[in-house]
XYZ file of N, CA and C in Angstrom:
642
model
N -128.083 118.770 8.796
C -129.249 118.589 9.665
C -129.463 117.099 9.886
N -129.878 116.727 11.087
C -130.031 115.335 11.440
C -131.462 115.020 11.833
N -131.872 113.794 11.621
C -133.143 113.333 12.134
C -133.043 113.209 13.643
N -134.115 113.479 14.300
C -134.071 113.495 15.760
C -134.153 112.103 16.361
N -134.657 111.133 15.602
C -134.802 109.793 16.136
C -134.336 108.771 15.117
N -133.887 107.617 15.641
C -133.562 106.488 14.783
C -134.802 105.627 14.616
N -134.931 105.028 13.462
C -135.987 104.044 13.258
C -135.374 102.661 13.427
N -135.842 101.895 14.375
C -135.279 100.582 14.674
C -136.242 99.513 14.203
N -135.731 98.558 13.457
C -136.557 97.495 12.919
C -136.271 96.188 13.647
N -137.286 95.340 13.725
C -137.144 94.107 14.493
C -136.718 92.922 13.638
N -136.316 93.173 12.408
C -135.869 92.086 11.537
C -136.863 91.720 10.462
N -138.053 92.288 10.466
C -139.053 91.962 9.451
C -138.932 92.929 8.290
N -137.794 92.899 7.610
C -137.554 93.795 6.486
C -138.246 93.310 5.231
N -138.114 94.052 4.154
C -138.748 93.685 2.905
C -137.959 92.570 2.231
N -138.668 91.688 1.571
C -138.029 90.569 0.889
C -137.725 90.975 -0.543
N -136.472 90.867 -0.926
C -136.091 91.155 -2.305
C -136.331 89.909 -3.148
N -136.453 90.099 -4.432
C -136.686 88.944 -5.291
C -135.466 88.033 -5.286
N -135.699 86.749 -5.493
C -134.623 85.767 -5.450
C -133.718 85.941 -6.656
N -132.422 85.870 -6.424
C -131.437 85.972 -7.495
C -130.471 84.808 -7.382
N -130.104 84.247 -8.497
C -129.029 83.268 -8.488
C -127.702 83.991 -8.331
N -126.697 83.263 -7.817
C -125.363 83.851 -7.710
C -124.826 84.083 -9.108
N -124.330 85.268 -9.349
C -123.797 85.606 -10.664
C -122.430 84.990 -10.868
N -122.154 84.675 -12.105
C -120.790 84.373 -12.492
C -120.100 85.660 -12.890
N -118.834 85.566 -13.295
C -118.068 86.767 -13.627
C -118.718 87.555 -14.752
N -119.438 86.843 -15.647
C -120.051 87.551 -16.763
C -121.237 88.382 -16.319
N -121.725 88.186 -15.085
C -122.912 88.875 -14.640
C -122.665 90.130 -13.850
N -121.434 90.398 -13.438
C -121.187 91.540 -12.582
C -121.032 92.803 -13.408
N -121.186 93.933 -12.733
C -121.127 95.212 -13.428
C -119.742 95.451 -13.999
N -119.678 96.313 -15.003
C -118.398 96.595 -15.643
C -117.365 97.136 -14.682
N -117.783 97.991 -13.742
C -116.833 98.575 -12.798
C -116.223 97.504 -11.905
N -117.072 96.578 -11.426
C -116.551 95.534 -10.553
C -115.674 94.579 -11.336
N -116.069 94.238 -12.560
C -115.244 93.361 -13.377
C -113.889 94.005 -13.629
N -113.877 95.312 -13.899
C -112.621 96.030 -14.104
C -111.724 95.895 -12.891
N -112.303 96.058 -11.703
C -111.515 95.987 -10.483
C -111.020 94.578 -10.222
N -111.846 93.567 -10.492
C -111.401 92.194 -10.294
C -110.234 91.862 -11.211
N -110.282 92.333 -12.431
C -109.175 92.096 -13.348
C -107.916 92.795 -12.873
N -108.068 94.008 -12.334
C -106.913 94.730 -11.814
C -106.356 94.046 -10.577
N -107.243 93.597 -9.682
C -106.802 92.951 -8.448
C -106.074 91.642 -8.722
N -106.455 90.958 -9.819
C -105.876 89.643 -10.088
C -104.362 89.705 -10.224
N -103.834 90.858 -10.652
C -102.399 90.983 -10.812
C -101.702 91.693 -9.678
N -102.408 91.966 -8.581
C -101.833 92.692 -7.459
C -101.422 91.739 -6.348
N -100.524 92.185 -5.463
C -100.211 91.383 -4.280
C -101.461 91.159 -3.455
N -101.510 90.045 -2.743
C -102.703 89.701 -1.984
C -102.937 90.613 -0.788
N -101.978 91.437 -0.452
C -102.133 92.316 0.706
C -102.824 93.623 0.360
N -103.056 93.897 -0.921
C -103.639 95.183 -1.287
C -104.520 95.027 -2.503
N -105.771 95.442 -2.383
C -106.696 95.399 -3.496
C -107.358 96.757 -3.618
N -106.732 97.665 -4.358
C -107.251 99.008 -4.554
C -107.374 99.290 -6.044
N -108.119 100.342 -6.349
C -108.171 100.770 -7.739
C -106.767 101.114 -8.208
N -106.414 100.707 -9.418
C -105.103 101.101 -9.911
C -105.164 102.515 -10.483
N -104.031 103.011 -10.945
C -103.947 104.417 -11.354
C -104.791 104.717 -12.580
N -105.216 103.676 -13.306
C -106.030 103.888 -14.488
C -107.526 103.889 -14.183
N -107.890 103.651 -12.926
C -109.302 103.623 -12.572
C -109.902 105.020 -12.697
N -111.174 105.126 -13.103
C -111.795 106.450 -13.233
C -111.976 107.112 -11.883
N -111.948 108.443 -11.873
C -112.192 109.216 -10.650
C -113.635 109.685 -10.672
N -114.373 109.433 -9.595
C -115.797 109.694 -9.594
C -116.188 110.985 -8.893
N -115.261 111.668 -8.248
C -115.595 112.918 -7.581
C -116.363 112.683 -6.297
N -117.203 113.635 -5.922
C -117.985 113.513 -4.702
C -118.879 112.280 -4.749
N -119.179 111.754 -3.579
C -119.979 110.543 -3.478
C -121.381 110.878 -2.975
N -122.396 110.301 -3.585
C -123.750 110.420 -3.057
C -123.932 109.517 -1.845
N -123.229 108.393 -1.836
C -123.267 107.419 -0.742
C -121.884 106.820 -0.602
N -121.466 106.551 0.622
C -120.279 105.724 0.827
C -120.648 104.624 1.806
N -119.993 103.479 1.664
C -120.374 102.355 2.503
C -119.272 101.335 2.672
N -119.465 100.489 3.670
C -118.546 99.392 3.975
C -119.385 98.136 4.166
N -118.950 97.044 3.564
C -119.667 95.776 3.689
C -118.705 94.660 4.070
N -119.177 93.736 4.876
C -118.463 92.507 5.195
C -119.209 91.374 4.505
N -118.501 90.563 3.746
C -119.160 89.516 2.963
C -119.460 88.288 3.819
N -120.099 88.538 4.951
C -120.425 87.475 5.905
C -121.561 87.976 6.794
N -122.434 87.076 7.191
C -123.437 87.380 8.207
C -122.737 87.327 9.555
N -122.397 88.475 10.126
C -121.567 88.494 11.332
C -122.323 88.017 12.565
N -123.646 87.982 12.497
C -124.430 87.504 13.634
C -124.614 85.993 13.610
N -124.509 85.417 12.430
C -124.560 83.966 12.277
C -123.771 83.590 11.034
N -122.445 83.474 11.153
C -121.606 83.223 9.985
C -121.911 81.922 9.263
N -122.650 81.017 9.898
C -123.006 79.762 9.240
C -124.204 79.923 8.306
N -124.817 81.111 8.316
C -125.969 81.377 7.456
C -125.597 82.482 6.481
N -125.820 82.247 5.196
C -125.356 83.181 4.165
C -125.940 84.573 4.360
N -125.084 85.571 4.231
C -125.544 86.943 4.341
C -124.392 87.924 4.308
N -124.721 89.208 4.375
C -123.735 90.279 4.306
C -124.102 91.361 5.321
N -123.090 91.935 5.936
C -123.272 92.999 6.924
C -122.841 94.307 6.284
N -123.720 95.322 6.304
C -123.488 96.550 5.542
C -123.728 97.778 6.419
N -122.840 98.757 6.280
C -123.054 100.109 6.801
C -122.973 101.064 5.621
N -123.936 101.966 5.495
C -123.957 102.919 4.382
C -124.387 104.282 4.904
N -123.746 105.320 4.375
C -124.020 106.677 4.839
C -124.145 107.623 3.649
N -124.944 108.668 3.831
C -125.104 109.677 2.791
C -123.800 110.434 2.574
N -123.564 110.814 1.313
C -122.413 111.641 0.975
C -121.095 110.986 1.337
N -120.161 111.808 1.785
C -118.835 111.325 2.153
C -118.631 111.324 3.666
N -119.727 111.371 4.437
C -119.611 111.320 5.889
C -118.983 109.997 6.303
N -117.967 110.073 7.135
C -117.245 108.876 7.545
C -118.148 107.926 8.322
N -117.991 106.651 8.061
C -118.739 105.633 8.788
C -117.993 105.202 10.041
N -116.695 104.988 9.911
C -115.917 104.443 11.022
C -115.501 105.500 12.035
N -115.313 106.746 11.595
C -114.853 107.791 12.510
C -115.484 109.132 12.129
N -116.805 109.246 12.257
C -117.484 110.464 11.800
C -117.215 111.660 12.700
N -117.124 112.827 12.087
C -117.010 114.064 12.849
C -118.405 114.561 13.204
N -118.593 115.123 14.393
C -119.912 115.643 14.782
C -120.381 116.722 13.810
N -121.685 116.795 13.642
C -122.309 117.787 12.778
C -123.043 118.799 13.646
N -122.878 120.083 13.317
C -123.544 121.143 14.076
C -125.019 121.212 13.701
N -125.885 121.224 14.707
C -127.323 121.382 14.512
C -127.825 122.496 15.426
N -129.112 122.790 15.324
C -129.699 123.836 16.166
C -129.623 123.490 17.650
N -129.524 122.211 17.939
C -129.478 121.769 19.339
C -128.068 121.412 19.798
N -127.072 121.676 18.943
C -125.698 121.364 19.305
C -125.076 120.342 18.377
N -123.911 119.832 18.765
C -123.207 118.848 17.958
C -123.829 117.467 18.134
N -124.019 116.785 17.009
C -124.609 115.444 17.020
C -123.753 114.538 16.151
N -123.537 113.326 16.604
C -122.772 112.359 15.823
C -123.673 111.704 14.774
N -123.294 111.777 13.500
C -124.093 111.106 12.475
C -123.932 109.596 12.572
N -125.010 108.867 12.349
C -124.959 107.410 12.326
C -125.398 106.930 10.947
N -124.862 105.812 10.472
C -125.208 105.299 9.153
C -126.395 104.350 9.197
N -126.910 104.014 8.022
C -127.765 102.844 7.904
C -126.910 101.625 8.222
N -127.428 100.740 9.042
C -126.730 99.500 9.398
C -127.721 98.360 9.189
N -127.340 97.380 8.382
C -128.303 96.325 8.077
C -127.611 95.042 7.633
N -128.379 93.961 7.678
C -127.959 92.667 7.155
C -128.730 92.376 5.879
N -128.045 91.810 4.906
C -128.701 91.215 3.751
C -128.559 89.711 3.960
N -129.659 89.026 4.189
C -129.550 87.626 4.587
C -130.598 86.765 3.899
N -130.334 85.469 3.883
C -131.256 84.514 3.294
C -132.428 84.241 4.231
N -133.577 84.009 3.626
C -134.725 83.469 4.337
C -134.864 82.006 3.948
N -135.033 81.142 4.919
C -135.072 79.705 4.641
C -136.366 79.275 3.967
N -137.467 79.924 4.293
C -138.765 79.492 3.781
C -139.460 80.625 3.044
N -139.870 80.346 1.828
C -140.657 81.299 1.058
C -141.394 80.532 -0.023
N -142.294 81.208 -0.704
C -143.085 80.550 -1.733
C -142.193 80.007 -2.836
N -141.161 80.768 -3.212
C -140.303 80.385 -4.331
C -139.027 79.686 -3.885
N -138.924 79.333 -2.618
C -137.700 78.722 -2.119
C -136.914 79.733 -1.321
N -135.586 79.675 -1.427
C -134.746 80.618 -0.704
C -134.925 82.027 -1.261
N -135.093 82.988 -0.392
C -135.236 84.385 -0.794
C -134.338 85.235 0.086
N -134.169 86.486 -0.314
C -133.315 87.405 0.427
C -134.156 88.399 1.210
N -133.626 88.833 2.347
C -134.301 89.816 3.174
C -133.286 90.855 3.645
N -133.713 92.117 3.643
C -132.909 93.191 4.221
C -133.416 93.461 5.628
N -132.554 93.275 6.616
C -132.927 93.452 8.018
C -132.194 94.673 8.565
N -132.925 95.757 8.775
C -132.312 96.987 9.268
C -132.090 96.911 10.772
N -130.895 97.268 11.188
C -130.539 97.373 12.598
C -130.771 98.804 13.068
N -130.374 99.773 12.256
C -130.662 101.181 12.518
C -130.589 101.934 11.200
N -131.139 103.131 11.209
C -131.148 103.971 10.014
C -130.323 105.230 10.245
N -129.815 105.768 9.159
C -129.071 107.020 9.226
C -129.950 108.127 9.799
N -129.340 108.994 10.600
C -130.073 110.146 11.132
C -129.754 111.430 10.368
N -129.115 111.304 9.216
C -128.743 112.469 8.411
C -129.911 112.868 7.505
N -130.235 114.147 7.492
C -131.321 114.661 6.655
C -130.831 115.500 5.486
N -129.643 116.083 5.610
C -129.087 116.905 4.538
C -127.635 116.521 4.305
N -127.228 116.602 3.041
C -125.842 116.373 2.681
C -125.508 117.304 1.526
N -124.325 117.889 1.542
C -123.941 118.908 0.555
C -124.961 120.047 0.534
N -125.501 120.382 1.713
C -126.471 121.471 1.881
C -127.773 121.239 1.127
N -128.065 119.984 0.807
C -129.307 119.633 0.133
C -129.982 118.490 0.887
N -131.321 118.402 0.821
C -131.995 117.254 1.439
C -131.502 115.951 0.819
N -131.447 114.903 1.619
C -131.009 113.610 1.092
C -131.985 113.142 0.018
N -131.485 112.353 -0.927
C -132.265 111.974 -2.093
C -133.215 110.812 -1.833
N -132.918 109.986 -0.844
C -133.680 108.764 -0.618
C -134.023 108.611 0.858
N -135.124 107.920 1.147
C -135.521 107.696 2.543
C -134.492 106.838 3.263
N -134.076 105.755 2.628
C -132.968 104.947 3.123
C -131.734 105.309 2.312
N -130.564 105.070 2.866
C -129.339 105.493 2.189
C -129.222 104.831 0.823
N -129.506 103.536 0.747
C -129.509 102.808 -0.519
C -130.936 102.428 -0.888
N -131.253 102.485 -2.165
C -132.559 102.027 -2.622
C -132.591 100.501 -2.626
N -133.784 99.935 -2.755
C -133.925 98.477 -2.803
C -133.151 97.893 -3.982
N -133.199 98.569 -5.136
C -132.465 98.078 -6.304
C -130.956 98.142 -6.077
N -130.489 99.186 -5.412
C -129.053 99.303 -5.133
C -128.596 98.244 -4.137
N -129.434 97.940 -3.158
C -129.099 96.868 -2.213
C -129.003 95.539 -2.949
N -129.911 95.315 -3.871
C -129.885 94.072 -4.642
C -128.627 93.995 -5.507
N -128.286 95.097 -6.158
C -127.073 95.115 -6.983
C -125.831 94.929 -6.126
N -125.791 95.593 -4.980
C -124.663 95.434 -4.068
C -124.539 93.988 -3.624
N -125.655 93.380 -3.252
C -125.642 91.987 -2.809
C -125.062 91.062 -3.871
N -125.496 91.232 -5.110
C -124.990 90.382 -6.185
C -123.487 90.553 -6.368
N -123.011 91.792 -6.288
C -121.578 92.041 -6.431
C -120.793 91.497 -5.238
N -121.345 91.600 -4.035
C -120.668 91.047 -2.860
C -120.529 89.534 -2.981
N -121.538 88.878 -3.517
C -121.461 87.434 -3.717
C -120.307 87.073 -4.646
N -120.188 87.811 -5.736
C -119.146 87.522 -6.718
C -117.764 87.796 -6.140
N -117.600 88.937 -5.478
C -116.302 89.285 -4.888
C -115.903 88.258 -3.838
N -116.852 87.884 -2.979
C -116.559 86.903 -1.930
C -116.111 85.576 -2.544
N -116.859 85.090 -3.530
C -116.526 83.806 -4.149
C -115.173 83.861 -4.845
N -114.893 84.968 -5.521
C -113.636 85.116 -6.257
C -112.438 85.037 -5.321
N -112.476 85.809 -4.244
C -111.310 85.873 -3.362
C -111.251 84.714 -2.371
N -112.382 84.120 -2.055
C -112.339 82.912 -1.223
C -111.618 81.799 -1.965
N -111.883 81.688 -3.264
C -111.183 80.696 -4.078
C -109.710 81.047 -4.196
N -109.401 82.330 -4.411
C -108.016 82.767 -4.558
C -107.210 82.472 -3.303
N -107.806 82.707 -2.147
C -107.120 82.513 -0.870
C -107.307 81.113 -0.297
N -108.118 80.300 -0.973
C -108.472 78.980 -0.448
C -109.022 79.129 0.973
N -109.952 80.053 1.123
C -110.489 80.391 2.433
C -111.380 79.314 3.015
N -111.452 79.291 4.346
C -112.326 78.345 5.030
C -113.682 78.993 5.282
N -114.495 78.383 6.149
C -115.848 78.883 6.384
C -115.860 80.253 7.052
N -114.750 80.655 7.657
C -114.675 81.955 8.318
C -114.225 83.077 7.389
N -113.885 82.742 6.151
C -113.348 83.743 5.229
C -114.389 84.815 4.931
N -113.930 86.053 4.885
C -114.796 87.176 4.522
C -113.950 88.286 3.926
N -114.574 89.101 3.106
C -113.932 90.275 2.533
C -114.534 91.537 3.137
N -113.674 92.528 3.343
C -114.063 93.864 3.795
C -114.077 94.745 2.549
N -115.241 95.234 2.166
C -115.427 95.870 0.863
C -115.974 97.282 1.038
N -115.316 98.250 0.419
C -115.790 99.629 0.429
C -116.445 99.943 -0.913
N -117.559 100.644 -0.864
C -118.299 100.956 -2.080
C -118.860 102.369 -1.998
N -119.394 102.833 -3.108
C -120.037 104.144 -3.125
C -121.073 104.204 -4.232
N -121.958 105.184 -4.116
C -122.817 105.598 -5.221
C -122.209 106.883 -5.755
N -121.880 106.891 -7.024
C -121.114 107.985 -7.598
C -121.948 109.256 -7.739
N -121.255 110.379 -7.715
C -121.887 111.667 -7.982
C -122.128 111.809 -9.481
N -123.089 112.648 -9.847
C -123.367 112.921 -11.252
C -123.375 114.425 -11.486
N -123.123 114.813 -12.723
C -123.049 116.234 -13.055
C -124.414 116.911 -12.992
N -125.477 116.158 -13.292
C -126.810 116.768 -13.347
C -127.625 116.547 -12.077
N -127.028 115.931 -11.057
C -127.738 115.726 -9.807
C -128.623 114.503 -9.769
N -128.649 113.727 -10.857
C -129.431 112.494 -10.862
C -128.728 111.429 -10.024
N -129.399 110.329 -9.800
C -128.819 109.270 -8.990
C -127.633 108.658 -9.711
N -126.547 108.453 -8.967
C -125.355 107.847 -9.535
C -125.460 106.334 -9.580
N -124.325 105.693 -9.762
C -124.305 104.236 -9.886
C -123.359 103.630 -8.856
N -123.543 102.354 -8.601
C -122.723 101.639 -7.633
C -121.317 101.441 -8.177
N -120.320 101.705 -7.353
C -118.922 101.450 -7.711
C -118.215 100.859 -6.499
N -117.405 99.849 -6.724
C -116.602 99.246 -5.665
C -115.286 100.005 -5.582
N -114.961 100.511 -4.400
C -113.749 101.313 -4.207
C -112.534 100.445 -3.900
N -112.682 99.506 -2.989
C -111.579 98.611 -2.666
C -112.123 97.422 -1.892
N -111.308 96.384 -1.810
C -111.677 95.192 -1.049
C -110.416 94.565 -0.489
N -110.538 94.000 0.691
C -109.396 93.349 1.328
C -109.916 92.231 2.226
N -109.110 91.219 2.466
C -109.542 90.143 3.363
C -109.819 90.681 4.758
N -110.855 90.148 5.373
C -111.262 90.570 6.713
C -110.812 89.518 7.713
N -110.014 89.933 8.703
C -109.428 88.971 9.625
C -110.111 88.851 10.960
N -111.142 89.678 11.231
C -111.710 89.677 12.577
C -112.951 88.822 12.730
N -113.403 88.177 11.657
C -114.613 87.361 11.742
C -114.360 86.077 12.527
N -113.196 85.466 12.353
C -112.928 84.143 12.921
C -113.079 84.147 14.432
N -113.839 83.180 14.907
C -114.043 82.950 16.347
C -114.815 84.071 17.041
N -115.354 85.037 16.280
C -116.125 86.102 16.915
C -117.528 85.630 17.288
N -118.073 84.744 16.473
C -119.457 84.325 16.674
C -119.539 83.161 17.646
N -120.435 83.260 18.606
C -120.722 82.165 19.522
C -122.225 81.921 19.515
N -122.648 80.708 19.168
C -124.086 80.422 19.119
C -124.771 80.799 20.427
N -125.941 81.421 20.297
C -126.706 81.794 21.474
C -126.367 83.152 22.037
N -125.325 83.807 21.447
C -124.911 85.105 21.960
C -125.112 86.200 20.930
N -125.986 85.968 19.964
C -126.252 86.975 18.936
C -126.901 88.185 19.587
């Protein structure tokens, strides 16, 4: 079942608390495991190795670019997230009472705010929201695909992954990573946890941005 309308925000999203960039000791165990595995892999492929745990069905799946694609000179991340295992890049239509409808994901930026009481702060700016109301024949668990805490955790991990591979590749200001993530399924139906599925260098950011054409 799908929501009949999208909720469109004008950029005045909620401000998350300020976080310093984590070092390797600060990232979650799953991401640290993957970074250690990736360190020994060819630079053309960064996937879970055969020893990685299998998480089963996903409560959420998502794709993130470790760059503010609307203004790459300003720190931020571009994220698409969808309920369950519904495809983000090539979704199949879902049957509803009114016919077939294409599901759309949450689409948002996690970006810095230049001015705040405590200095630099983070803001989530929603471009559009998912129109999915049910997944696995059950109502969705959250109003937004990711909770505020999950967005914050994702942001911290994206910072670490971006910094790690930018250094590895000696990337310039256009460098970005294309990162797939999920919220894992649980046996008891409770909320799962964030897991990074794979990451690879993103080649389409360079020269895409032109000032004044956002």
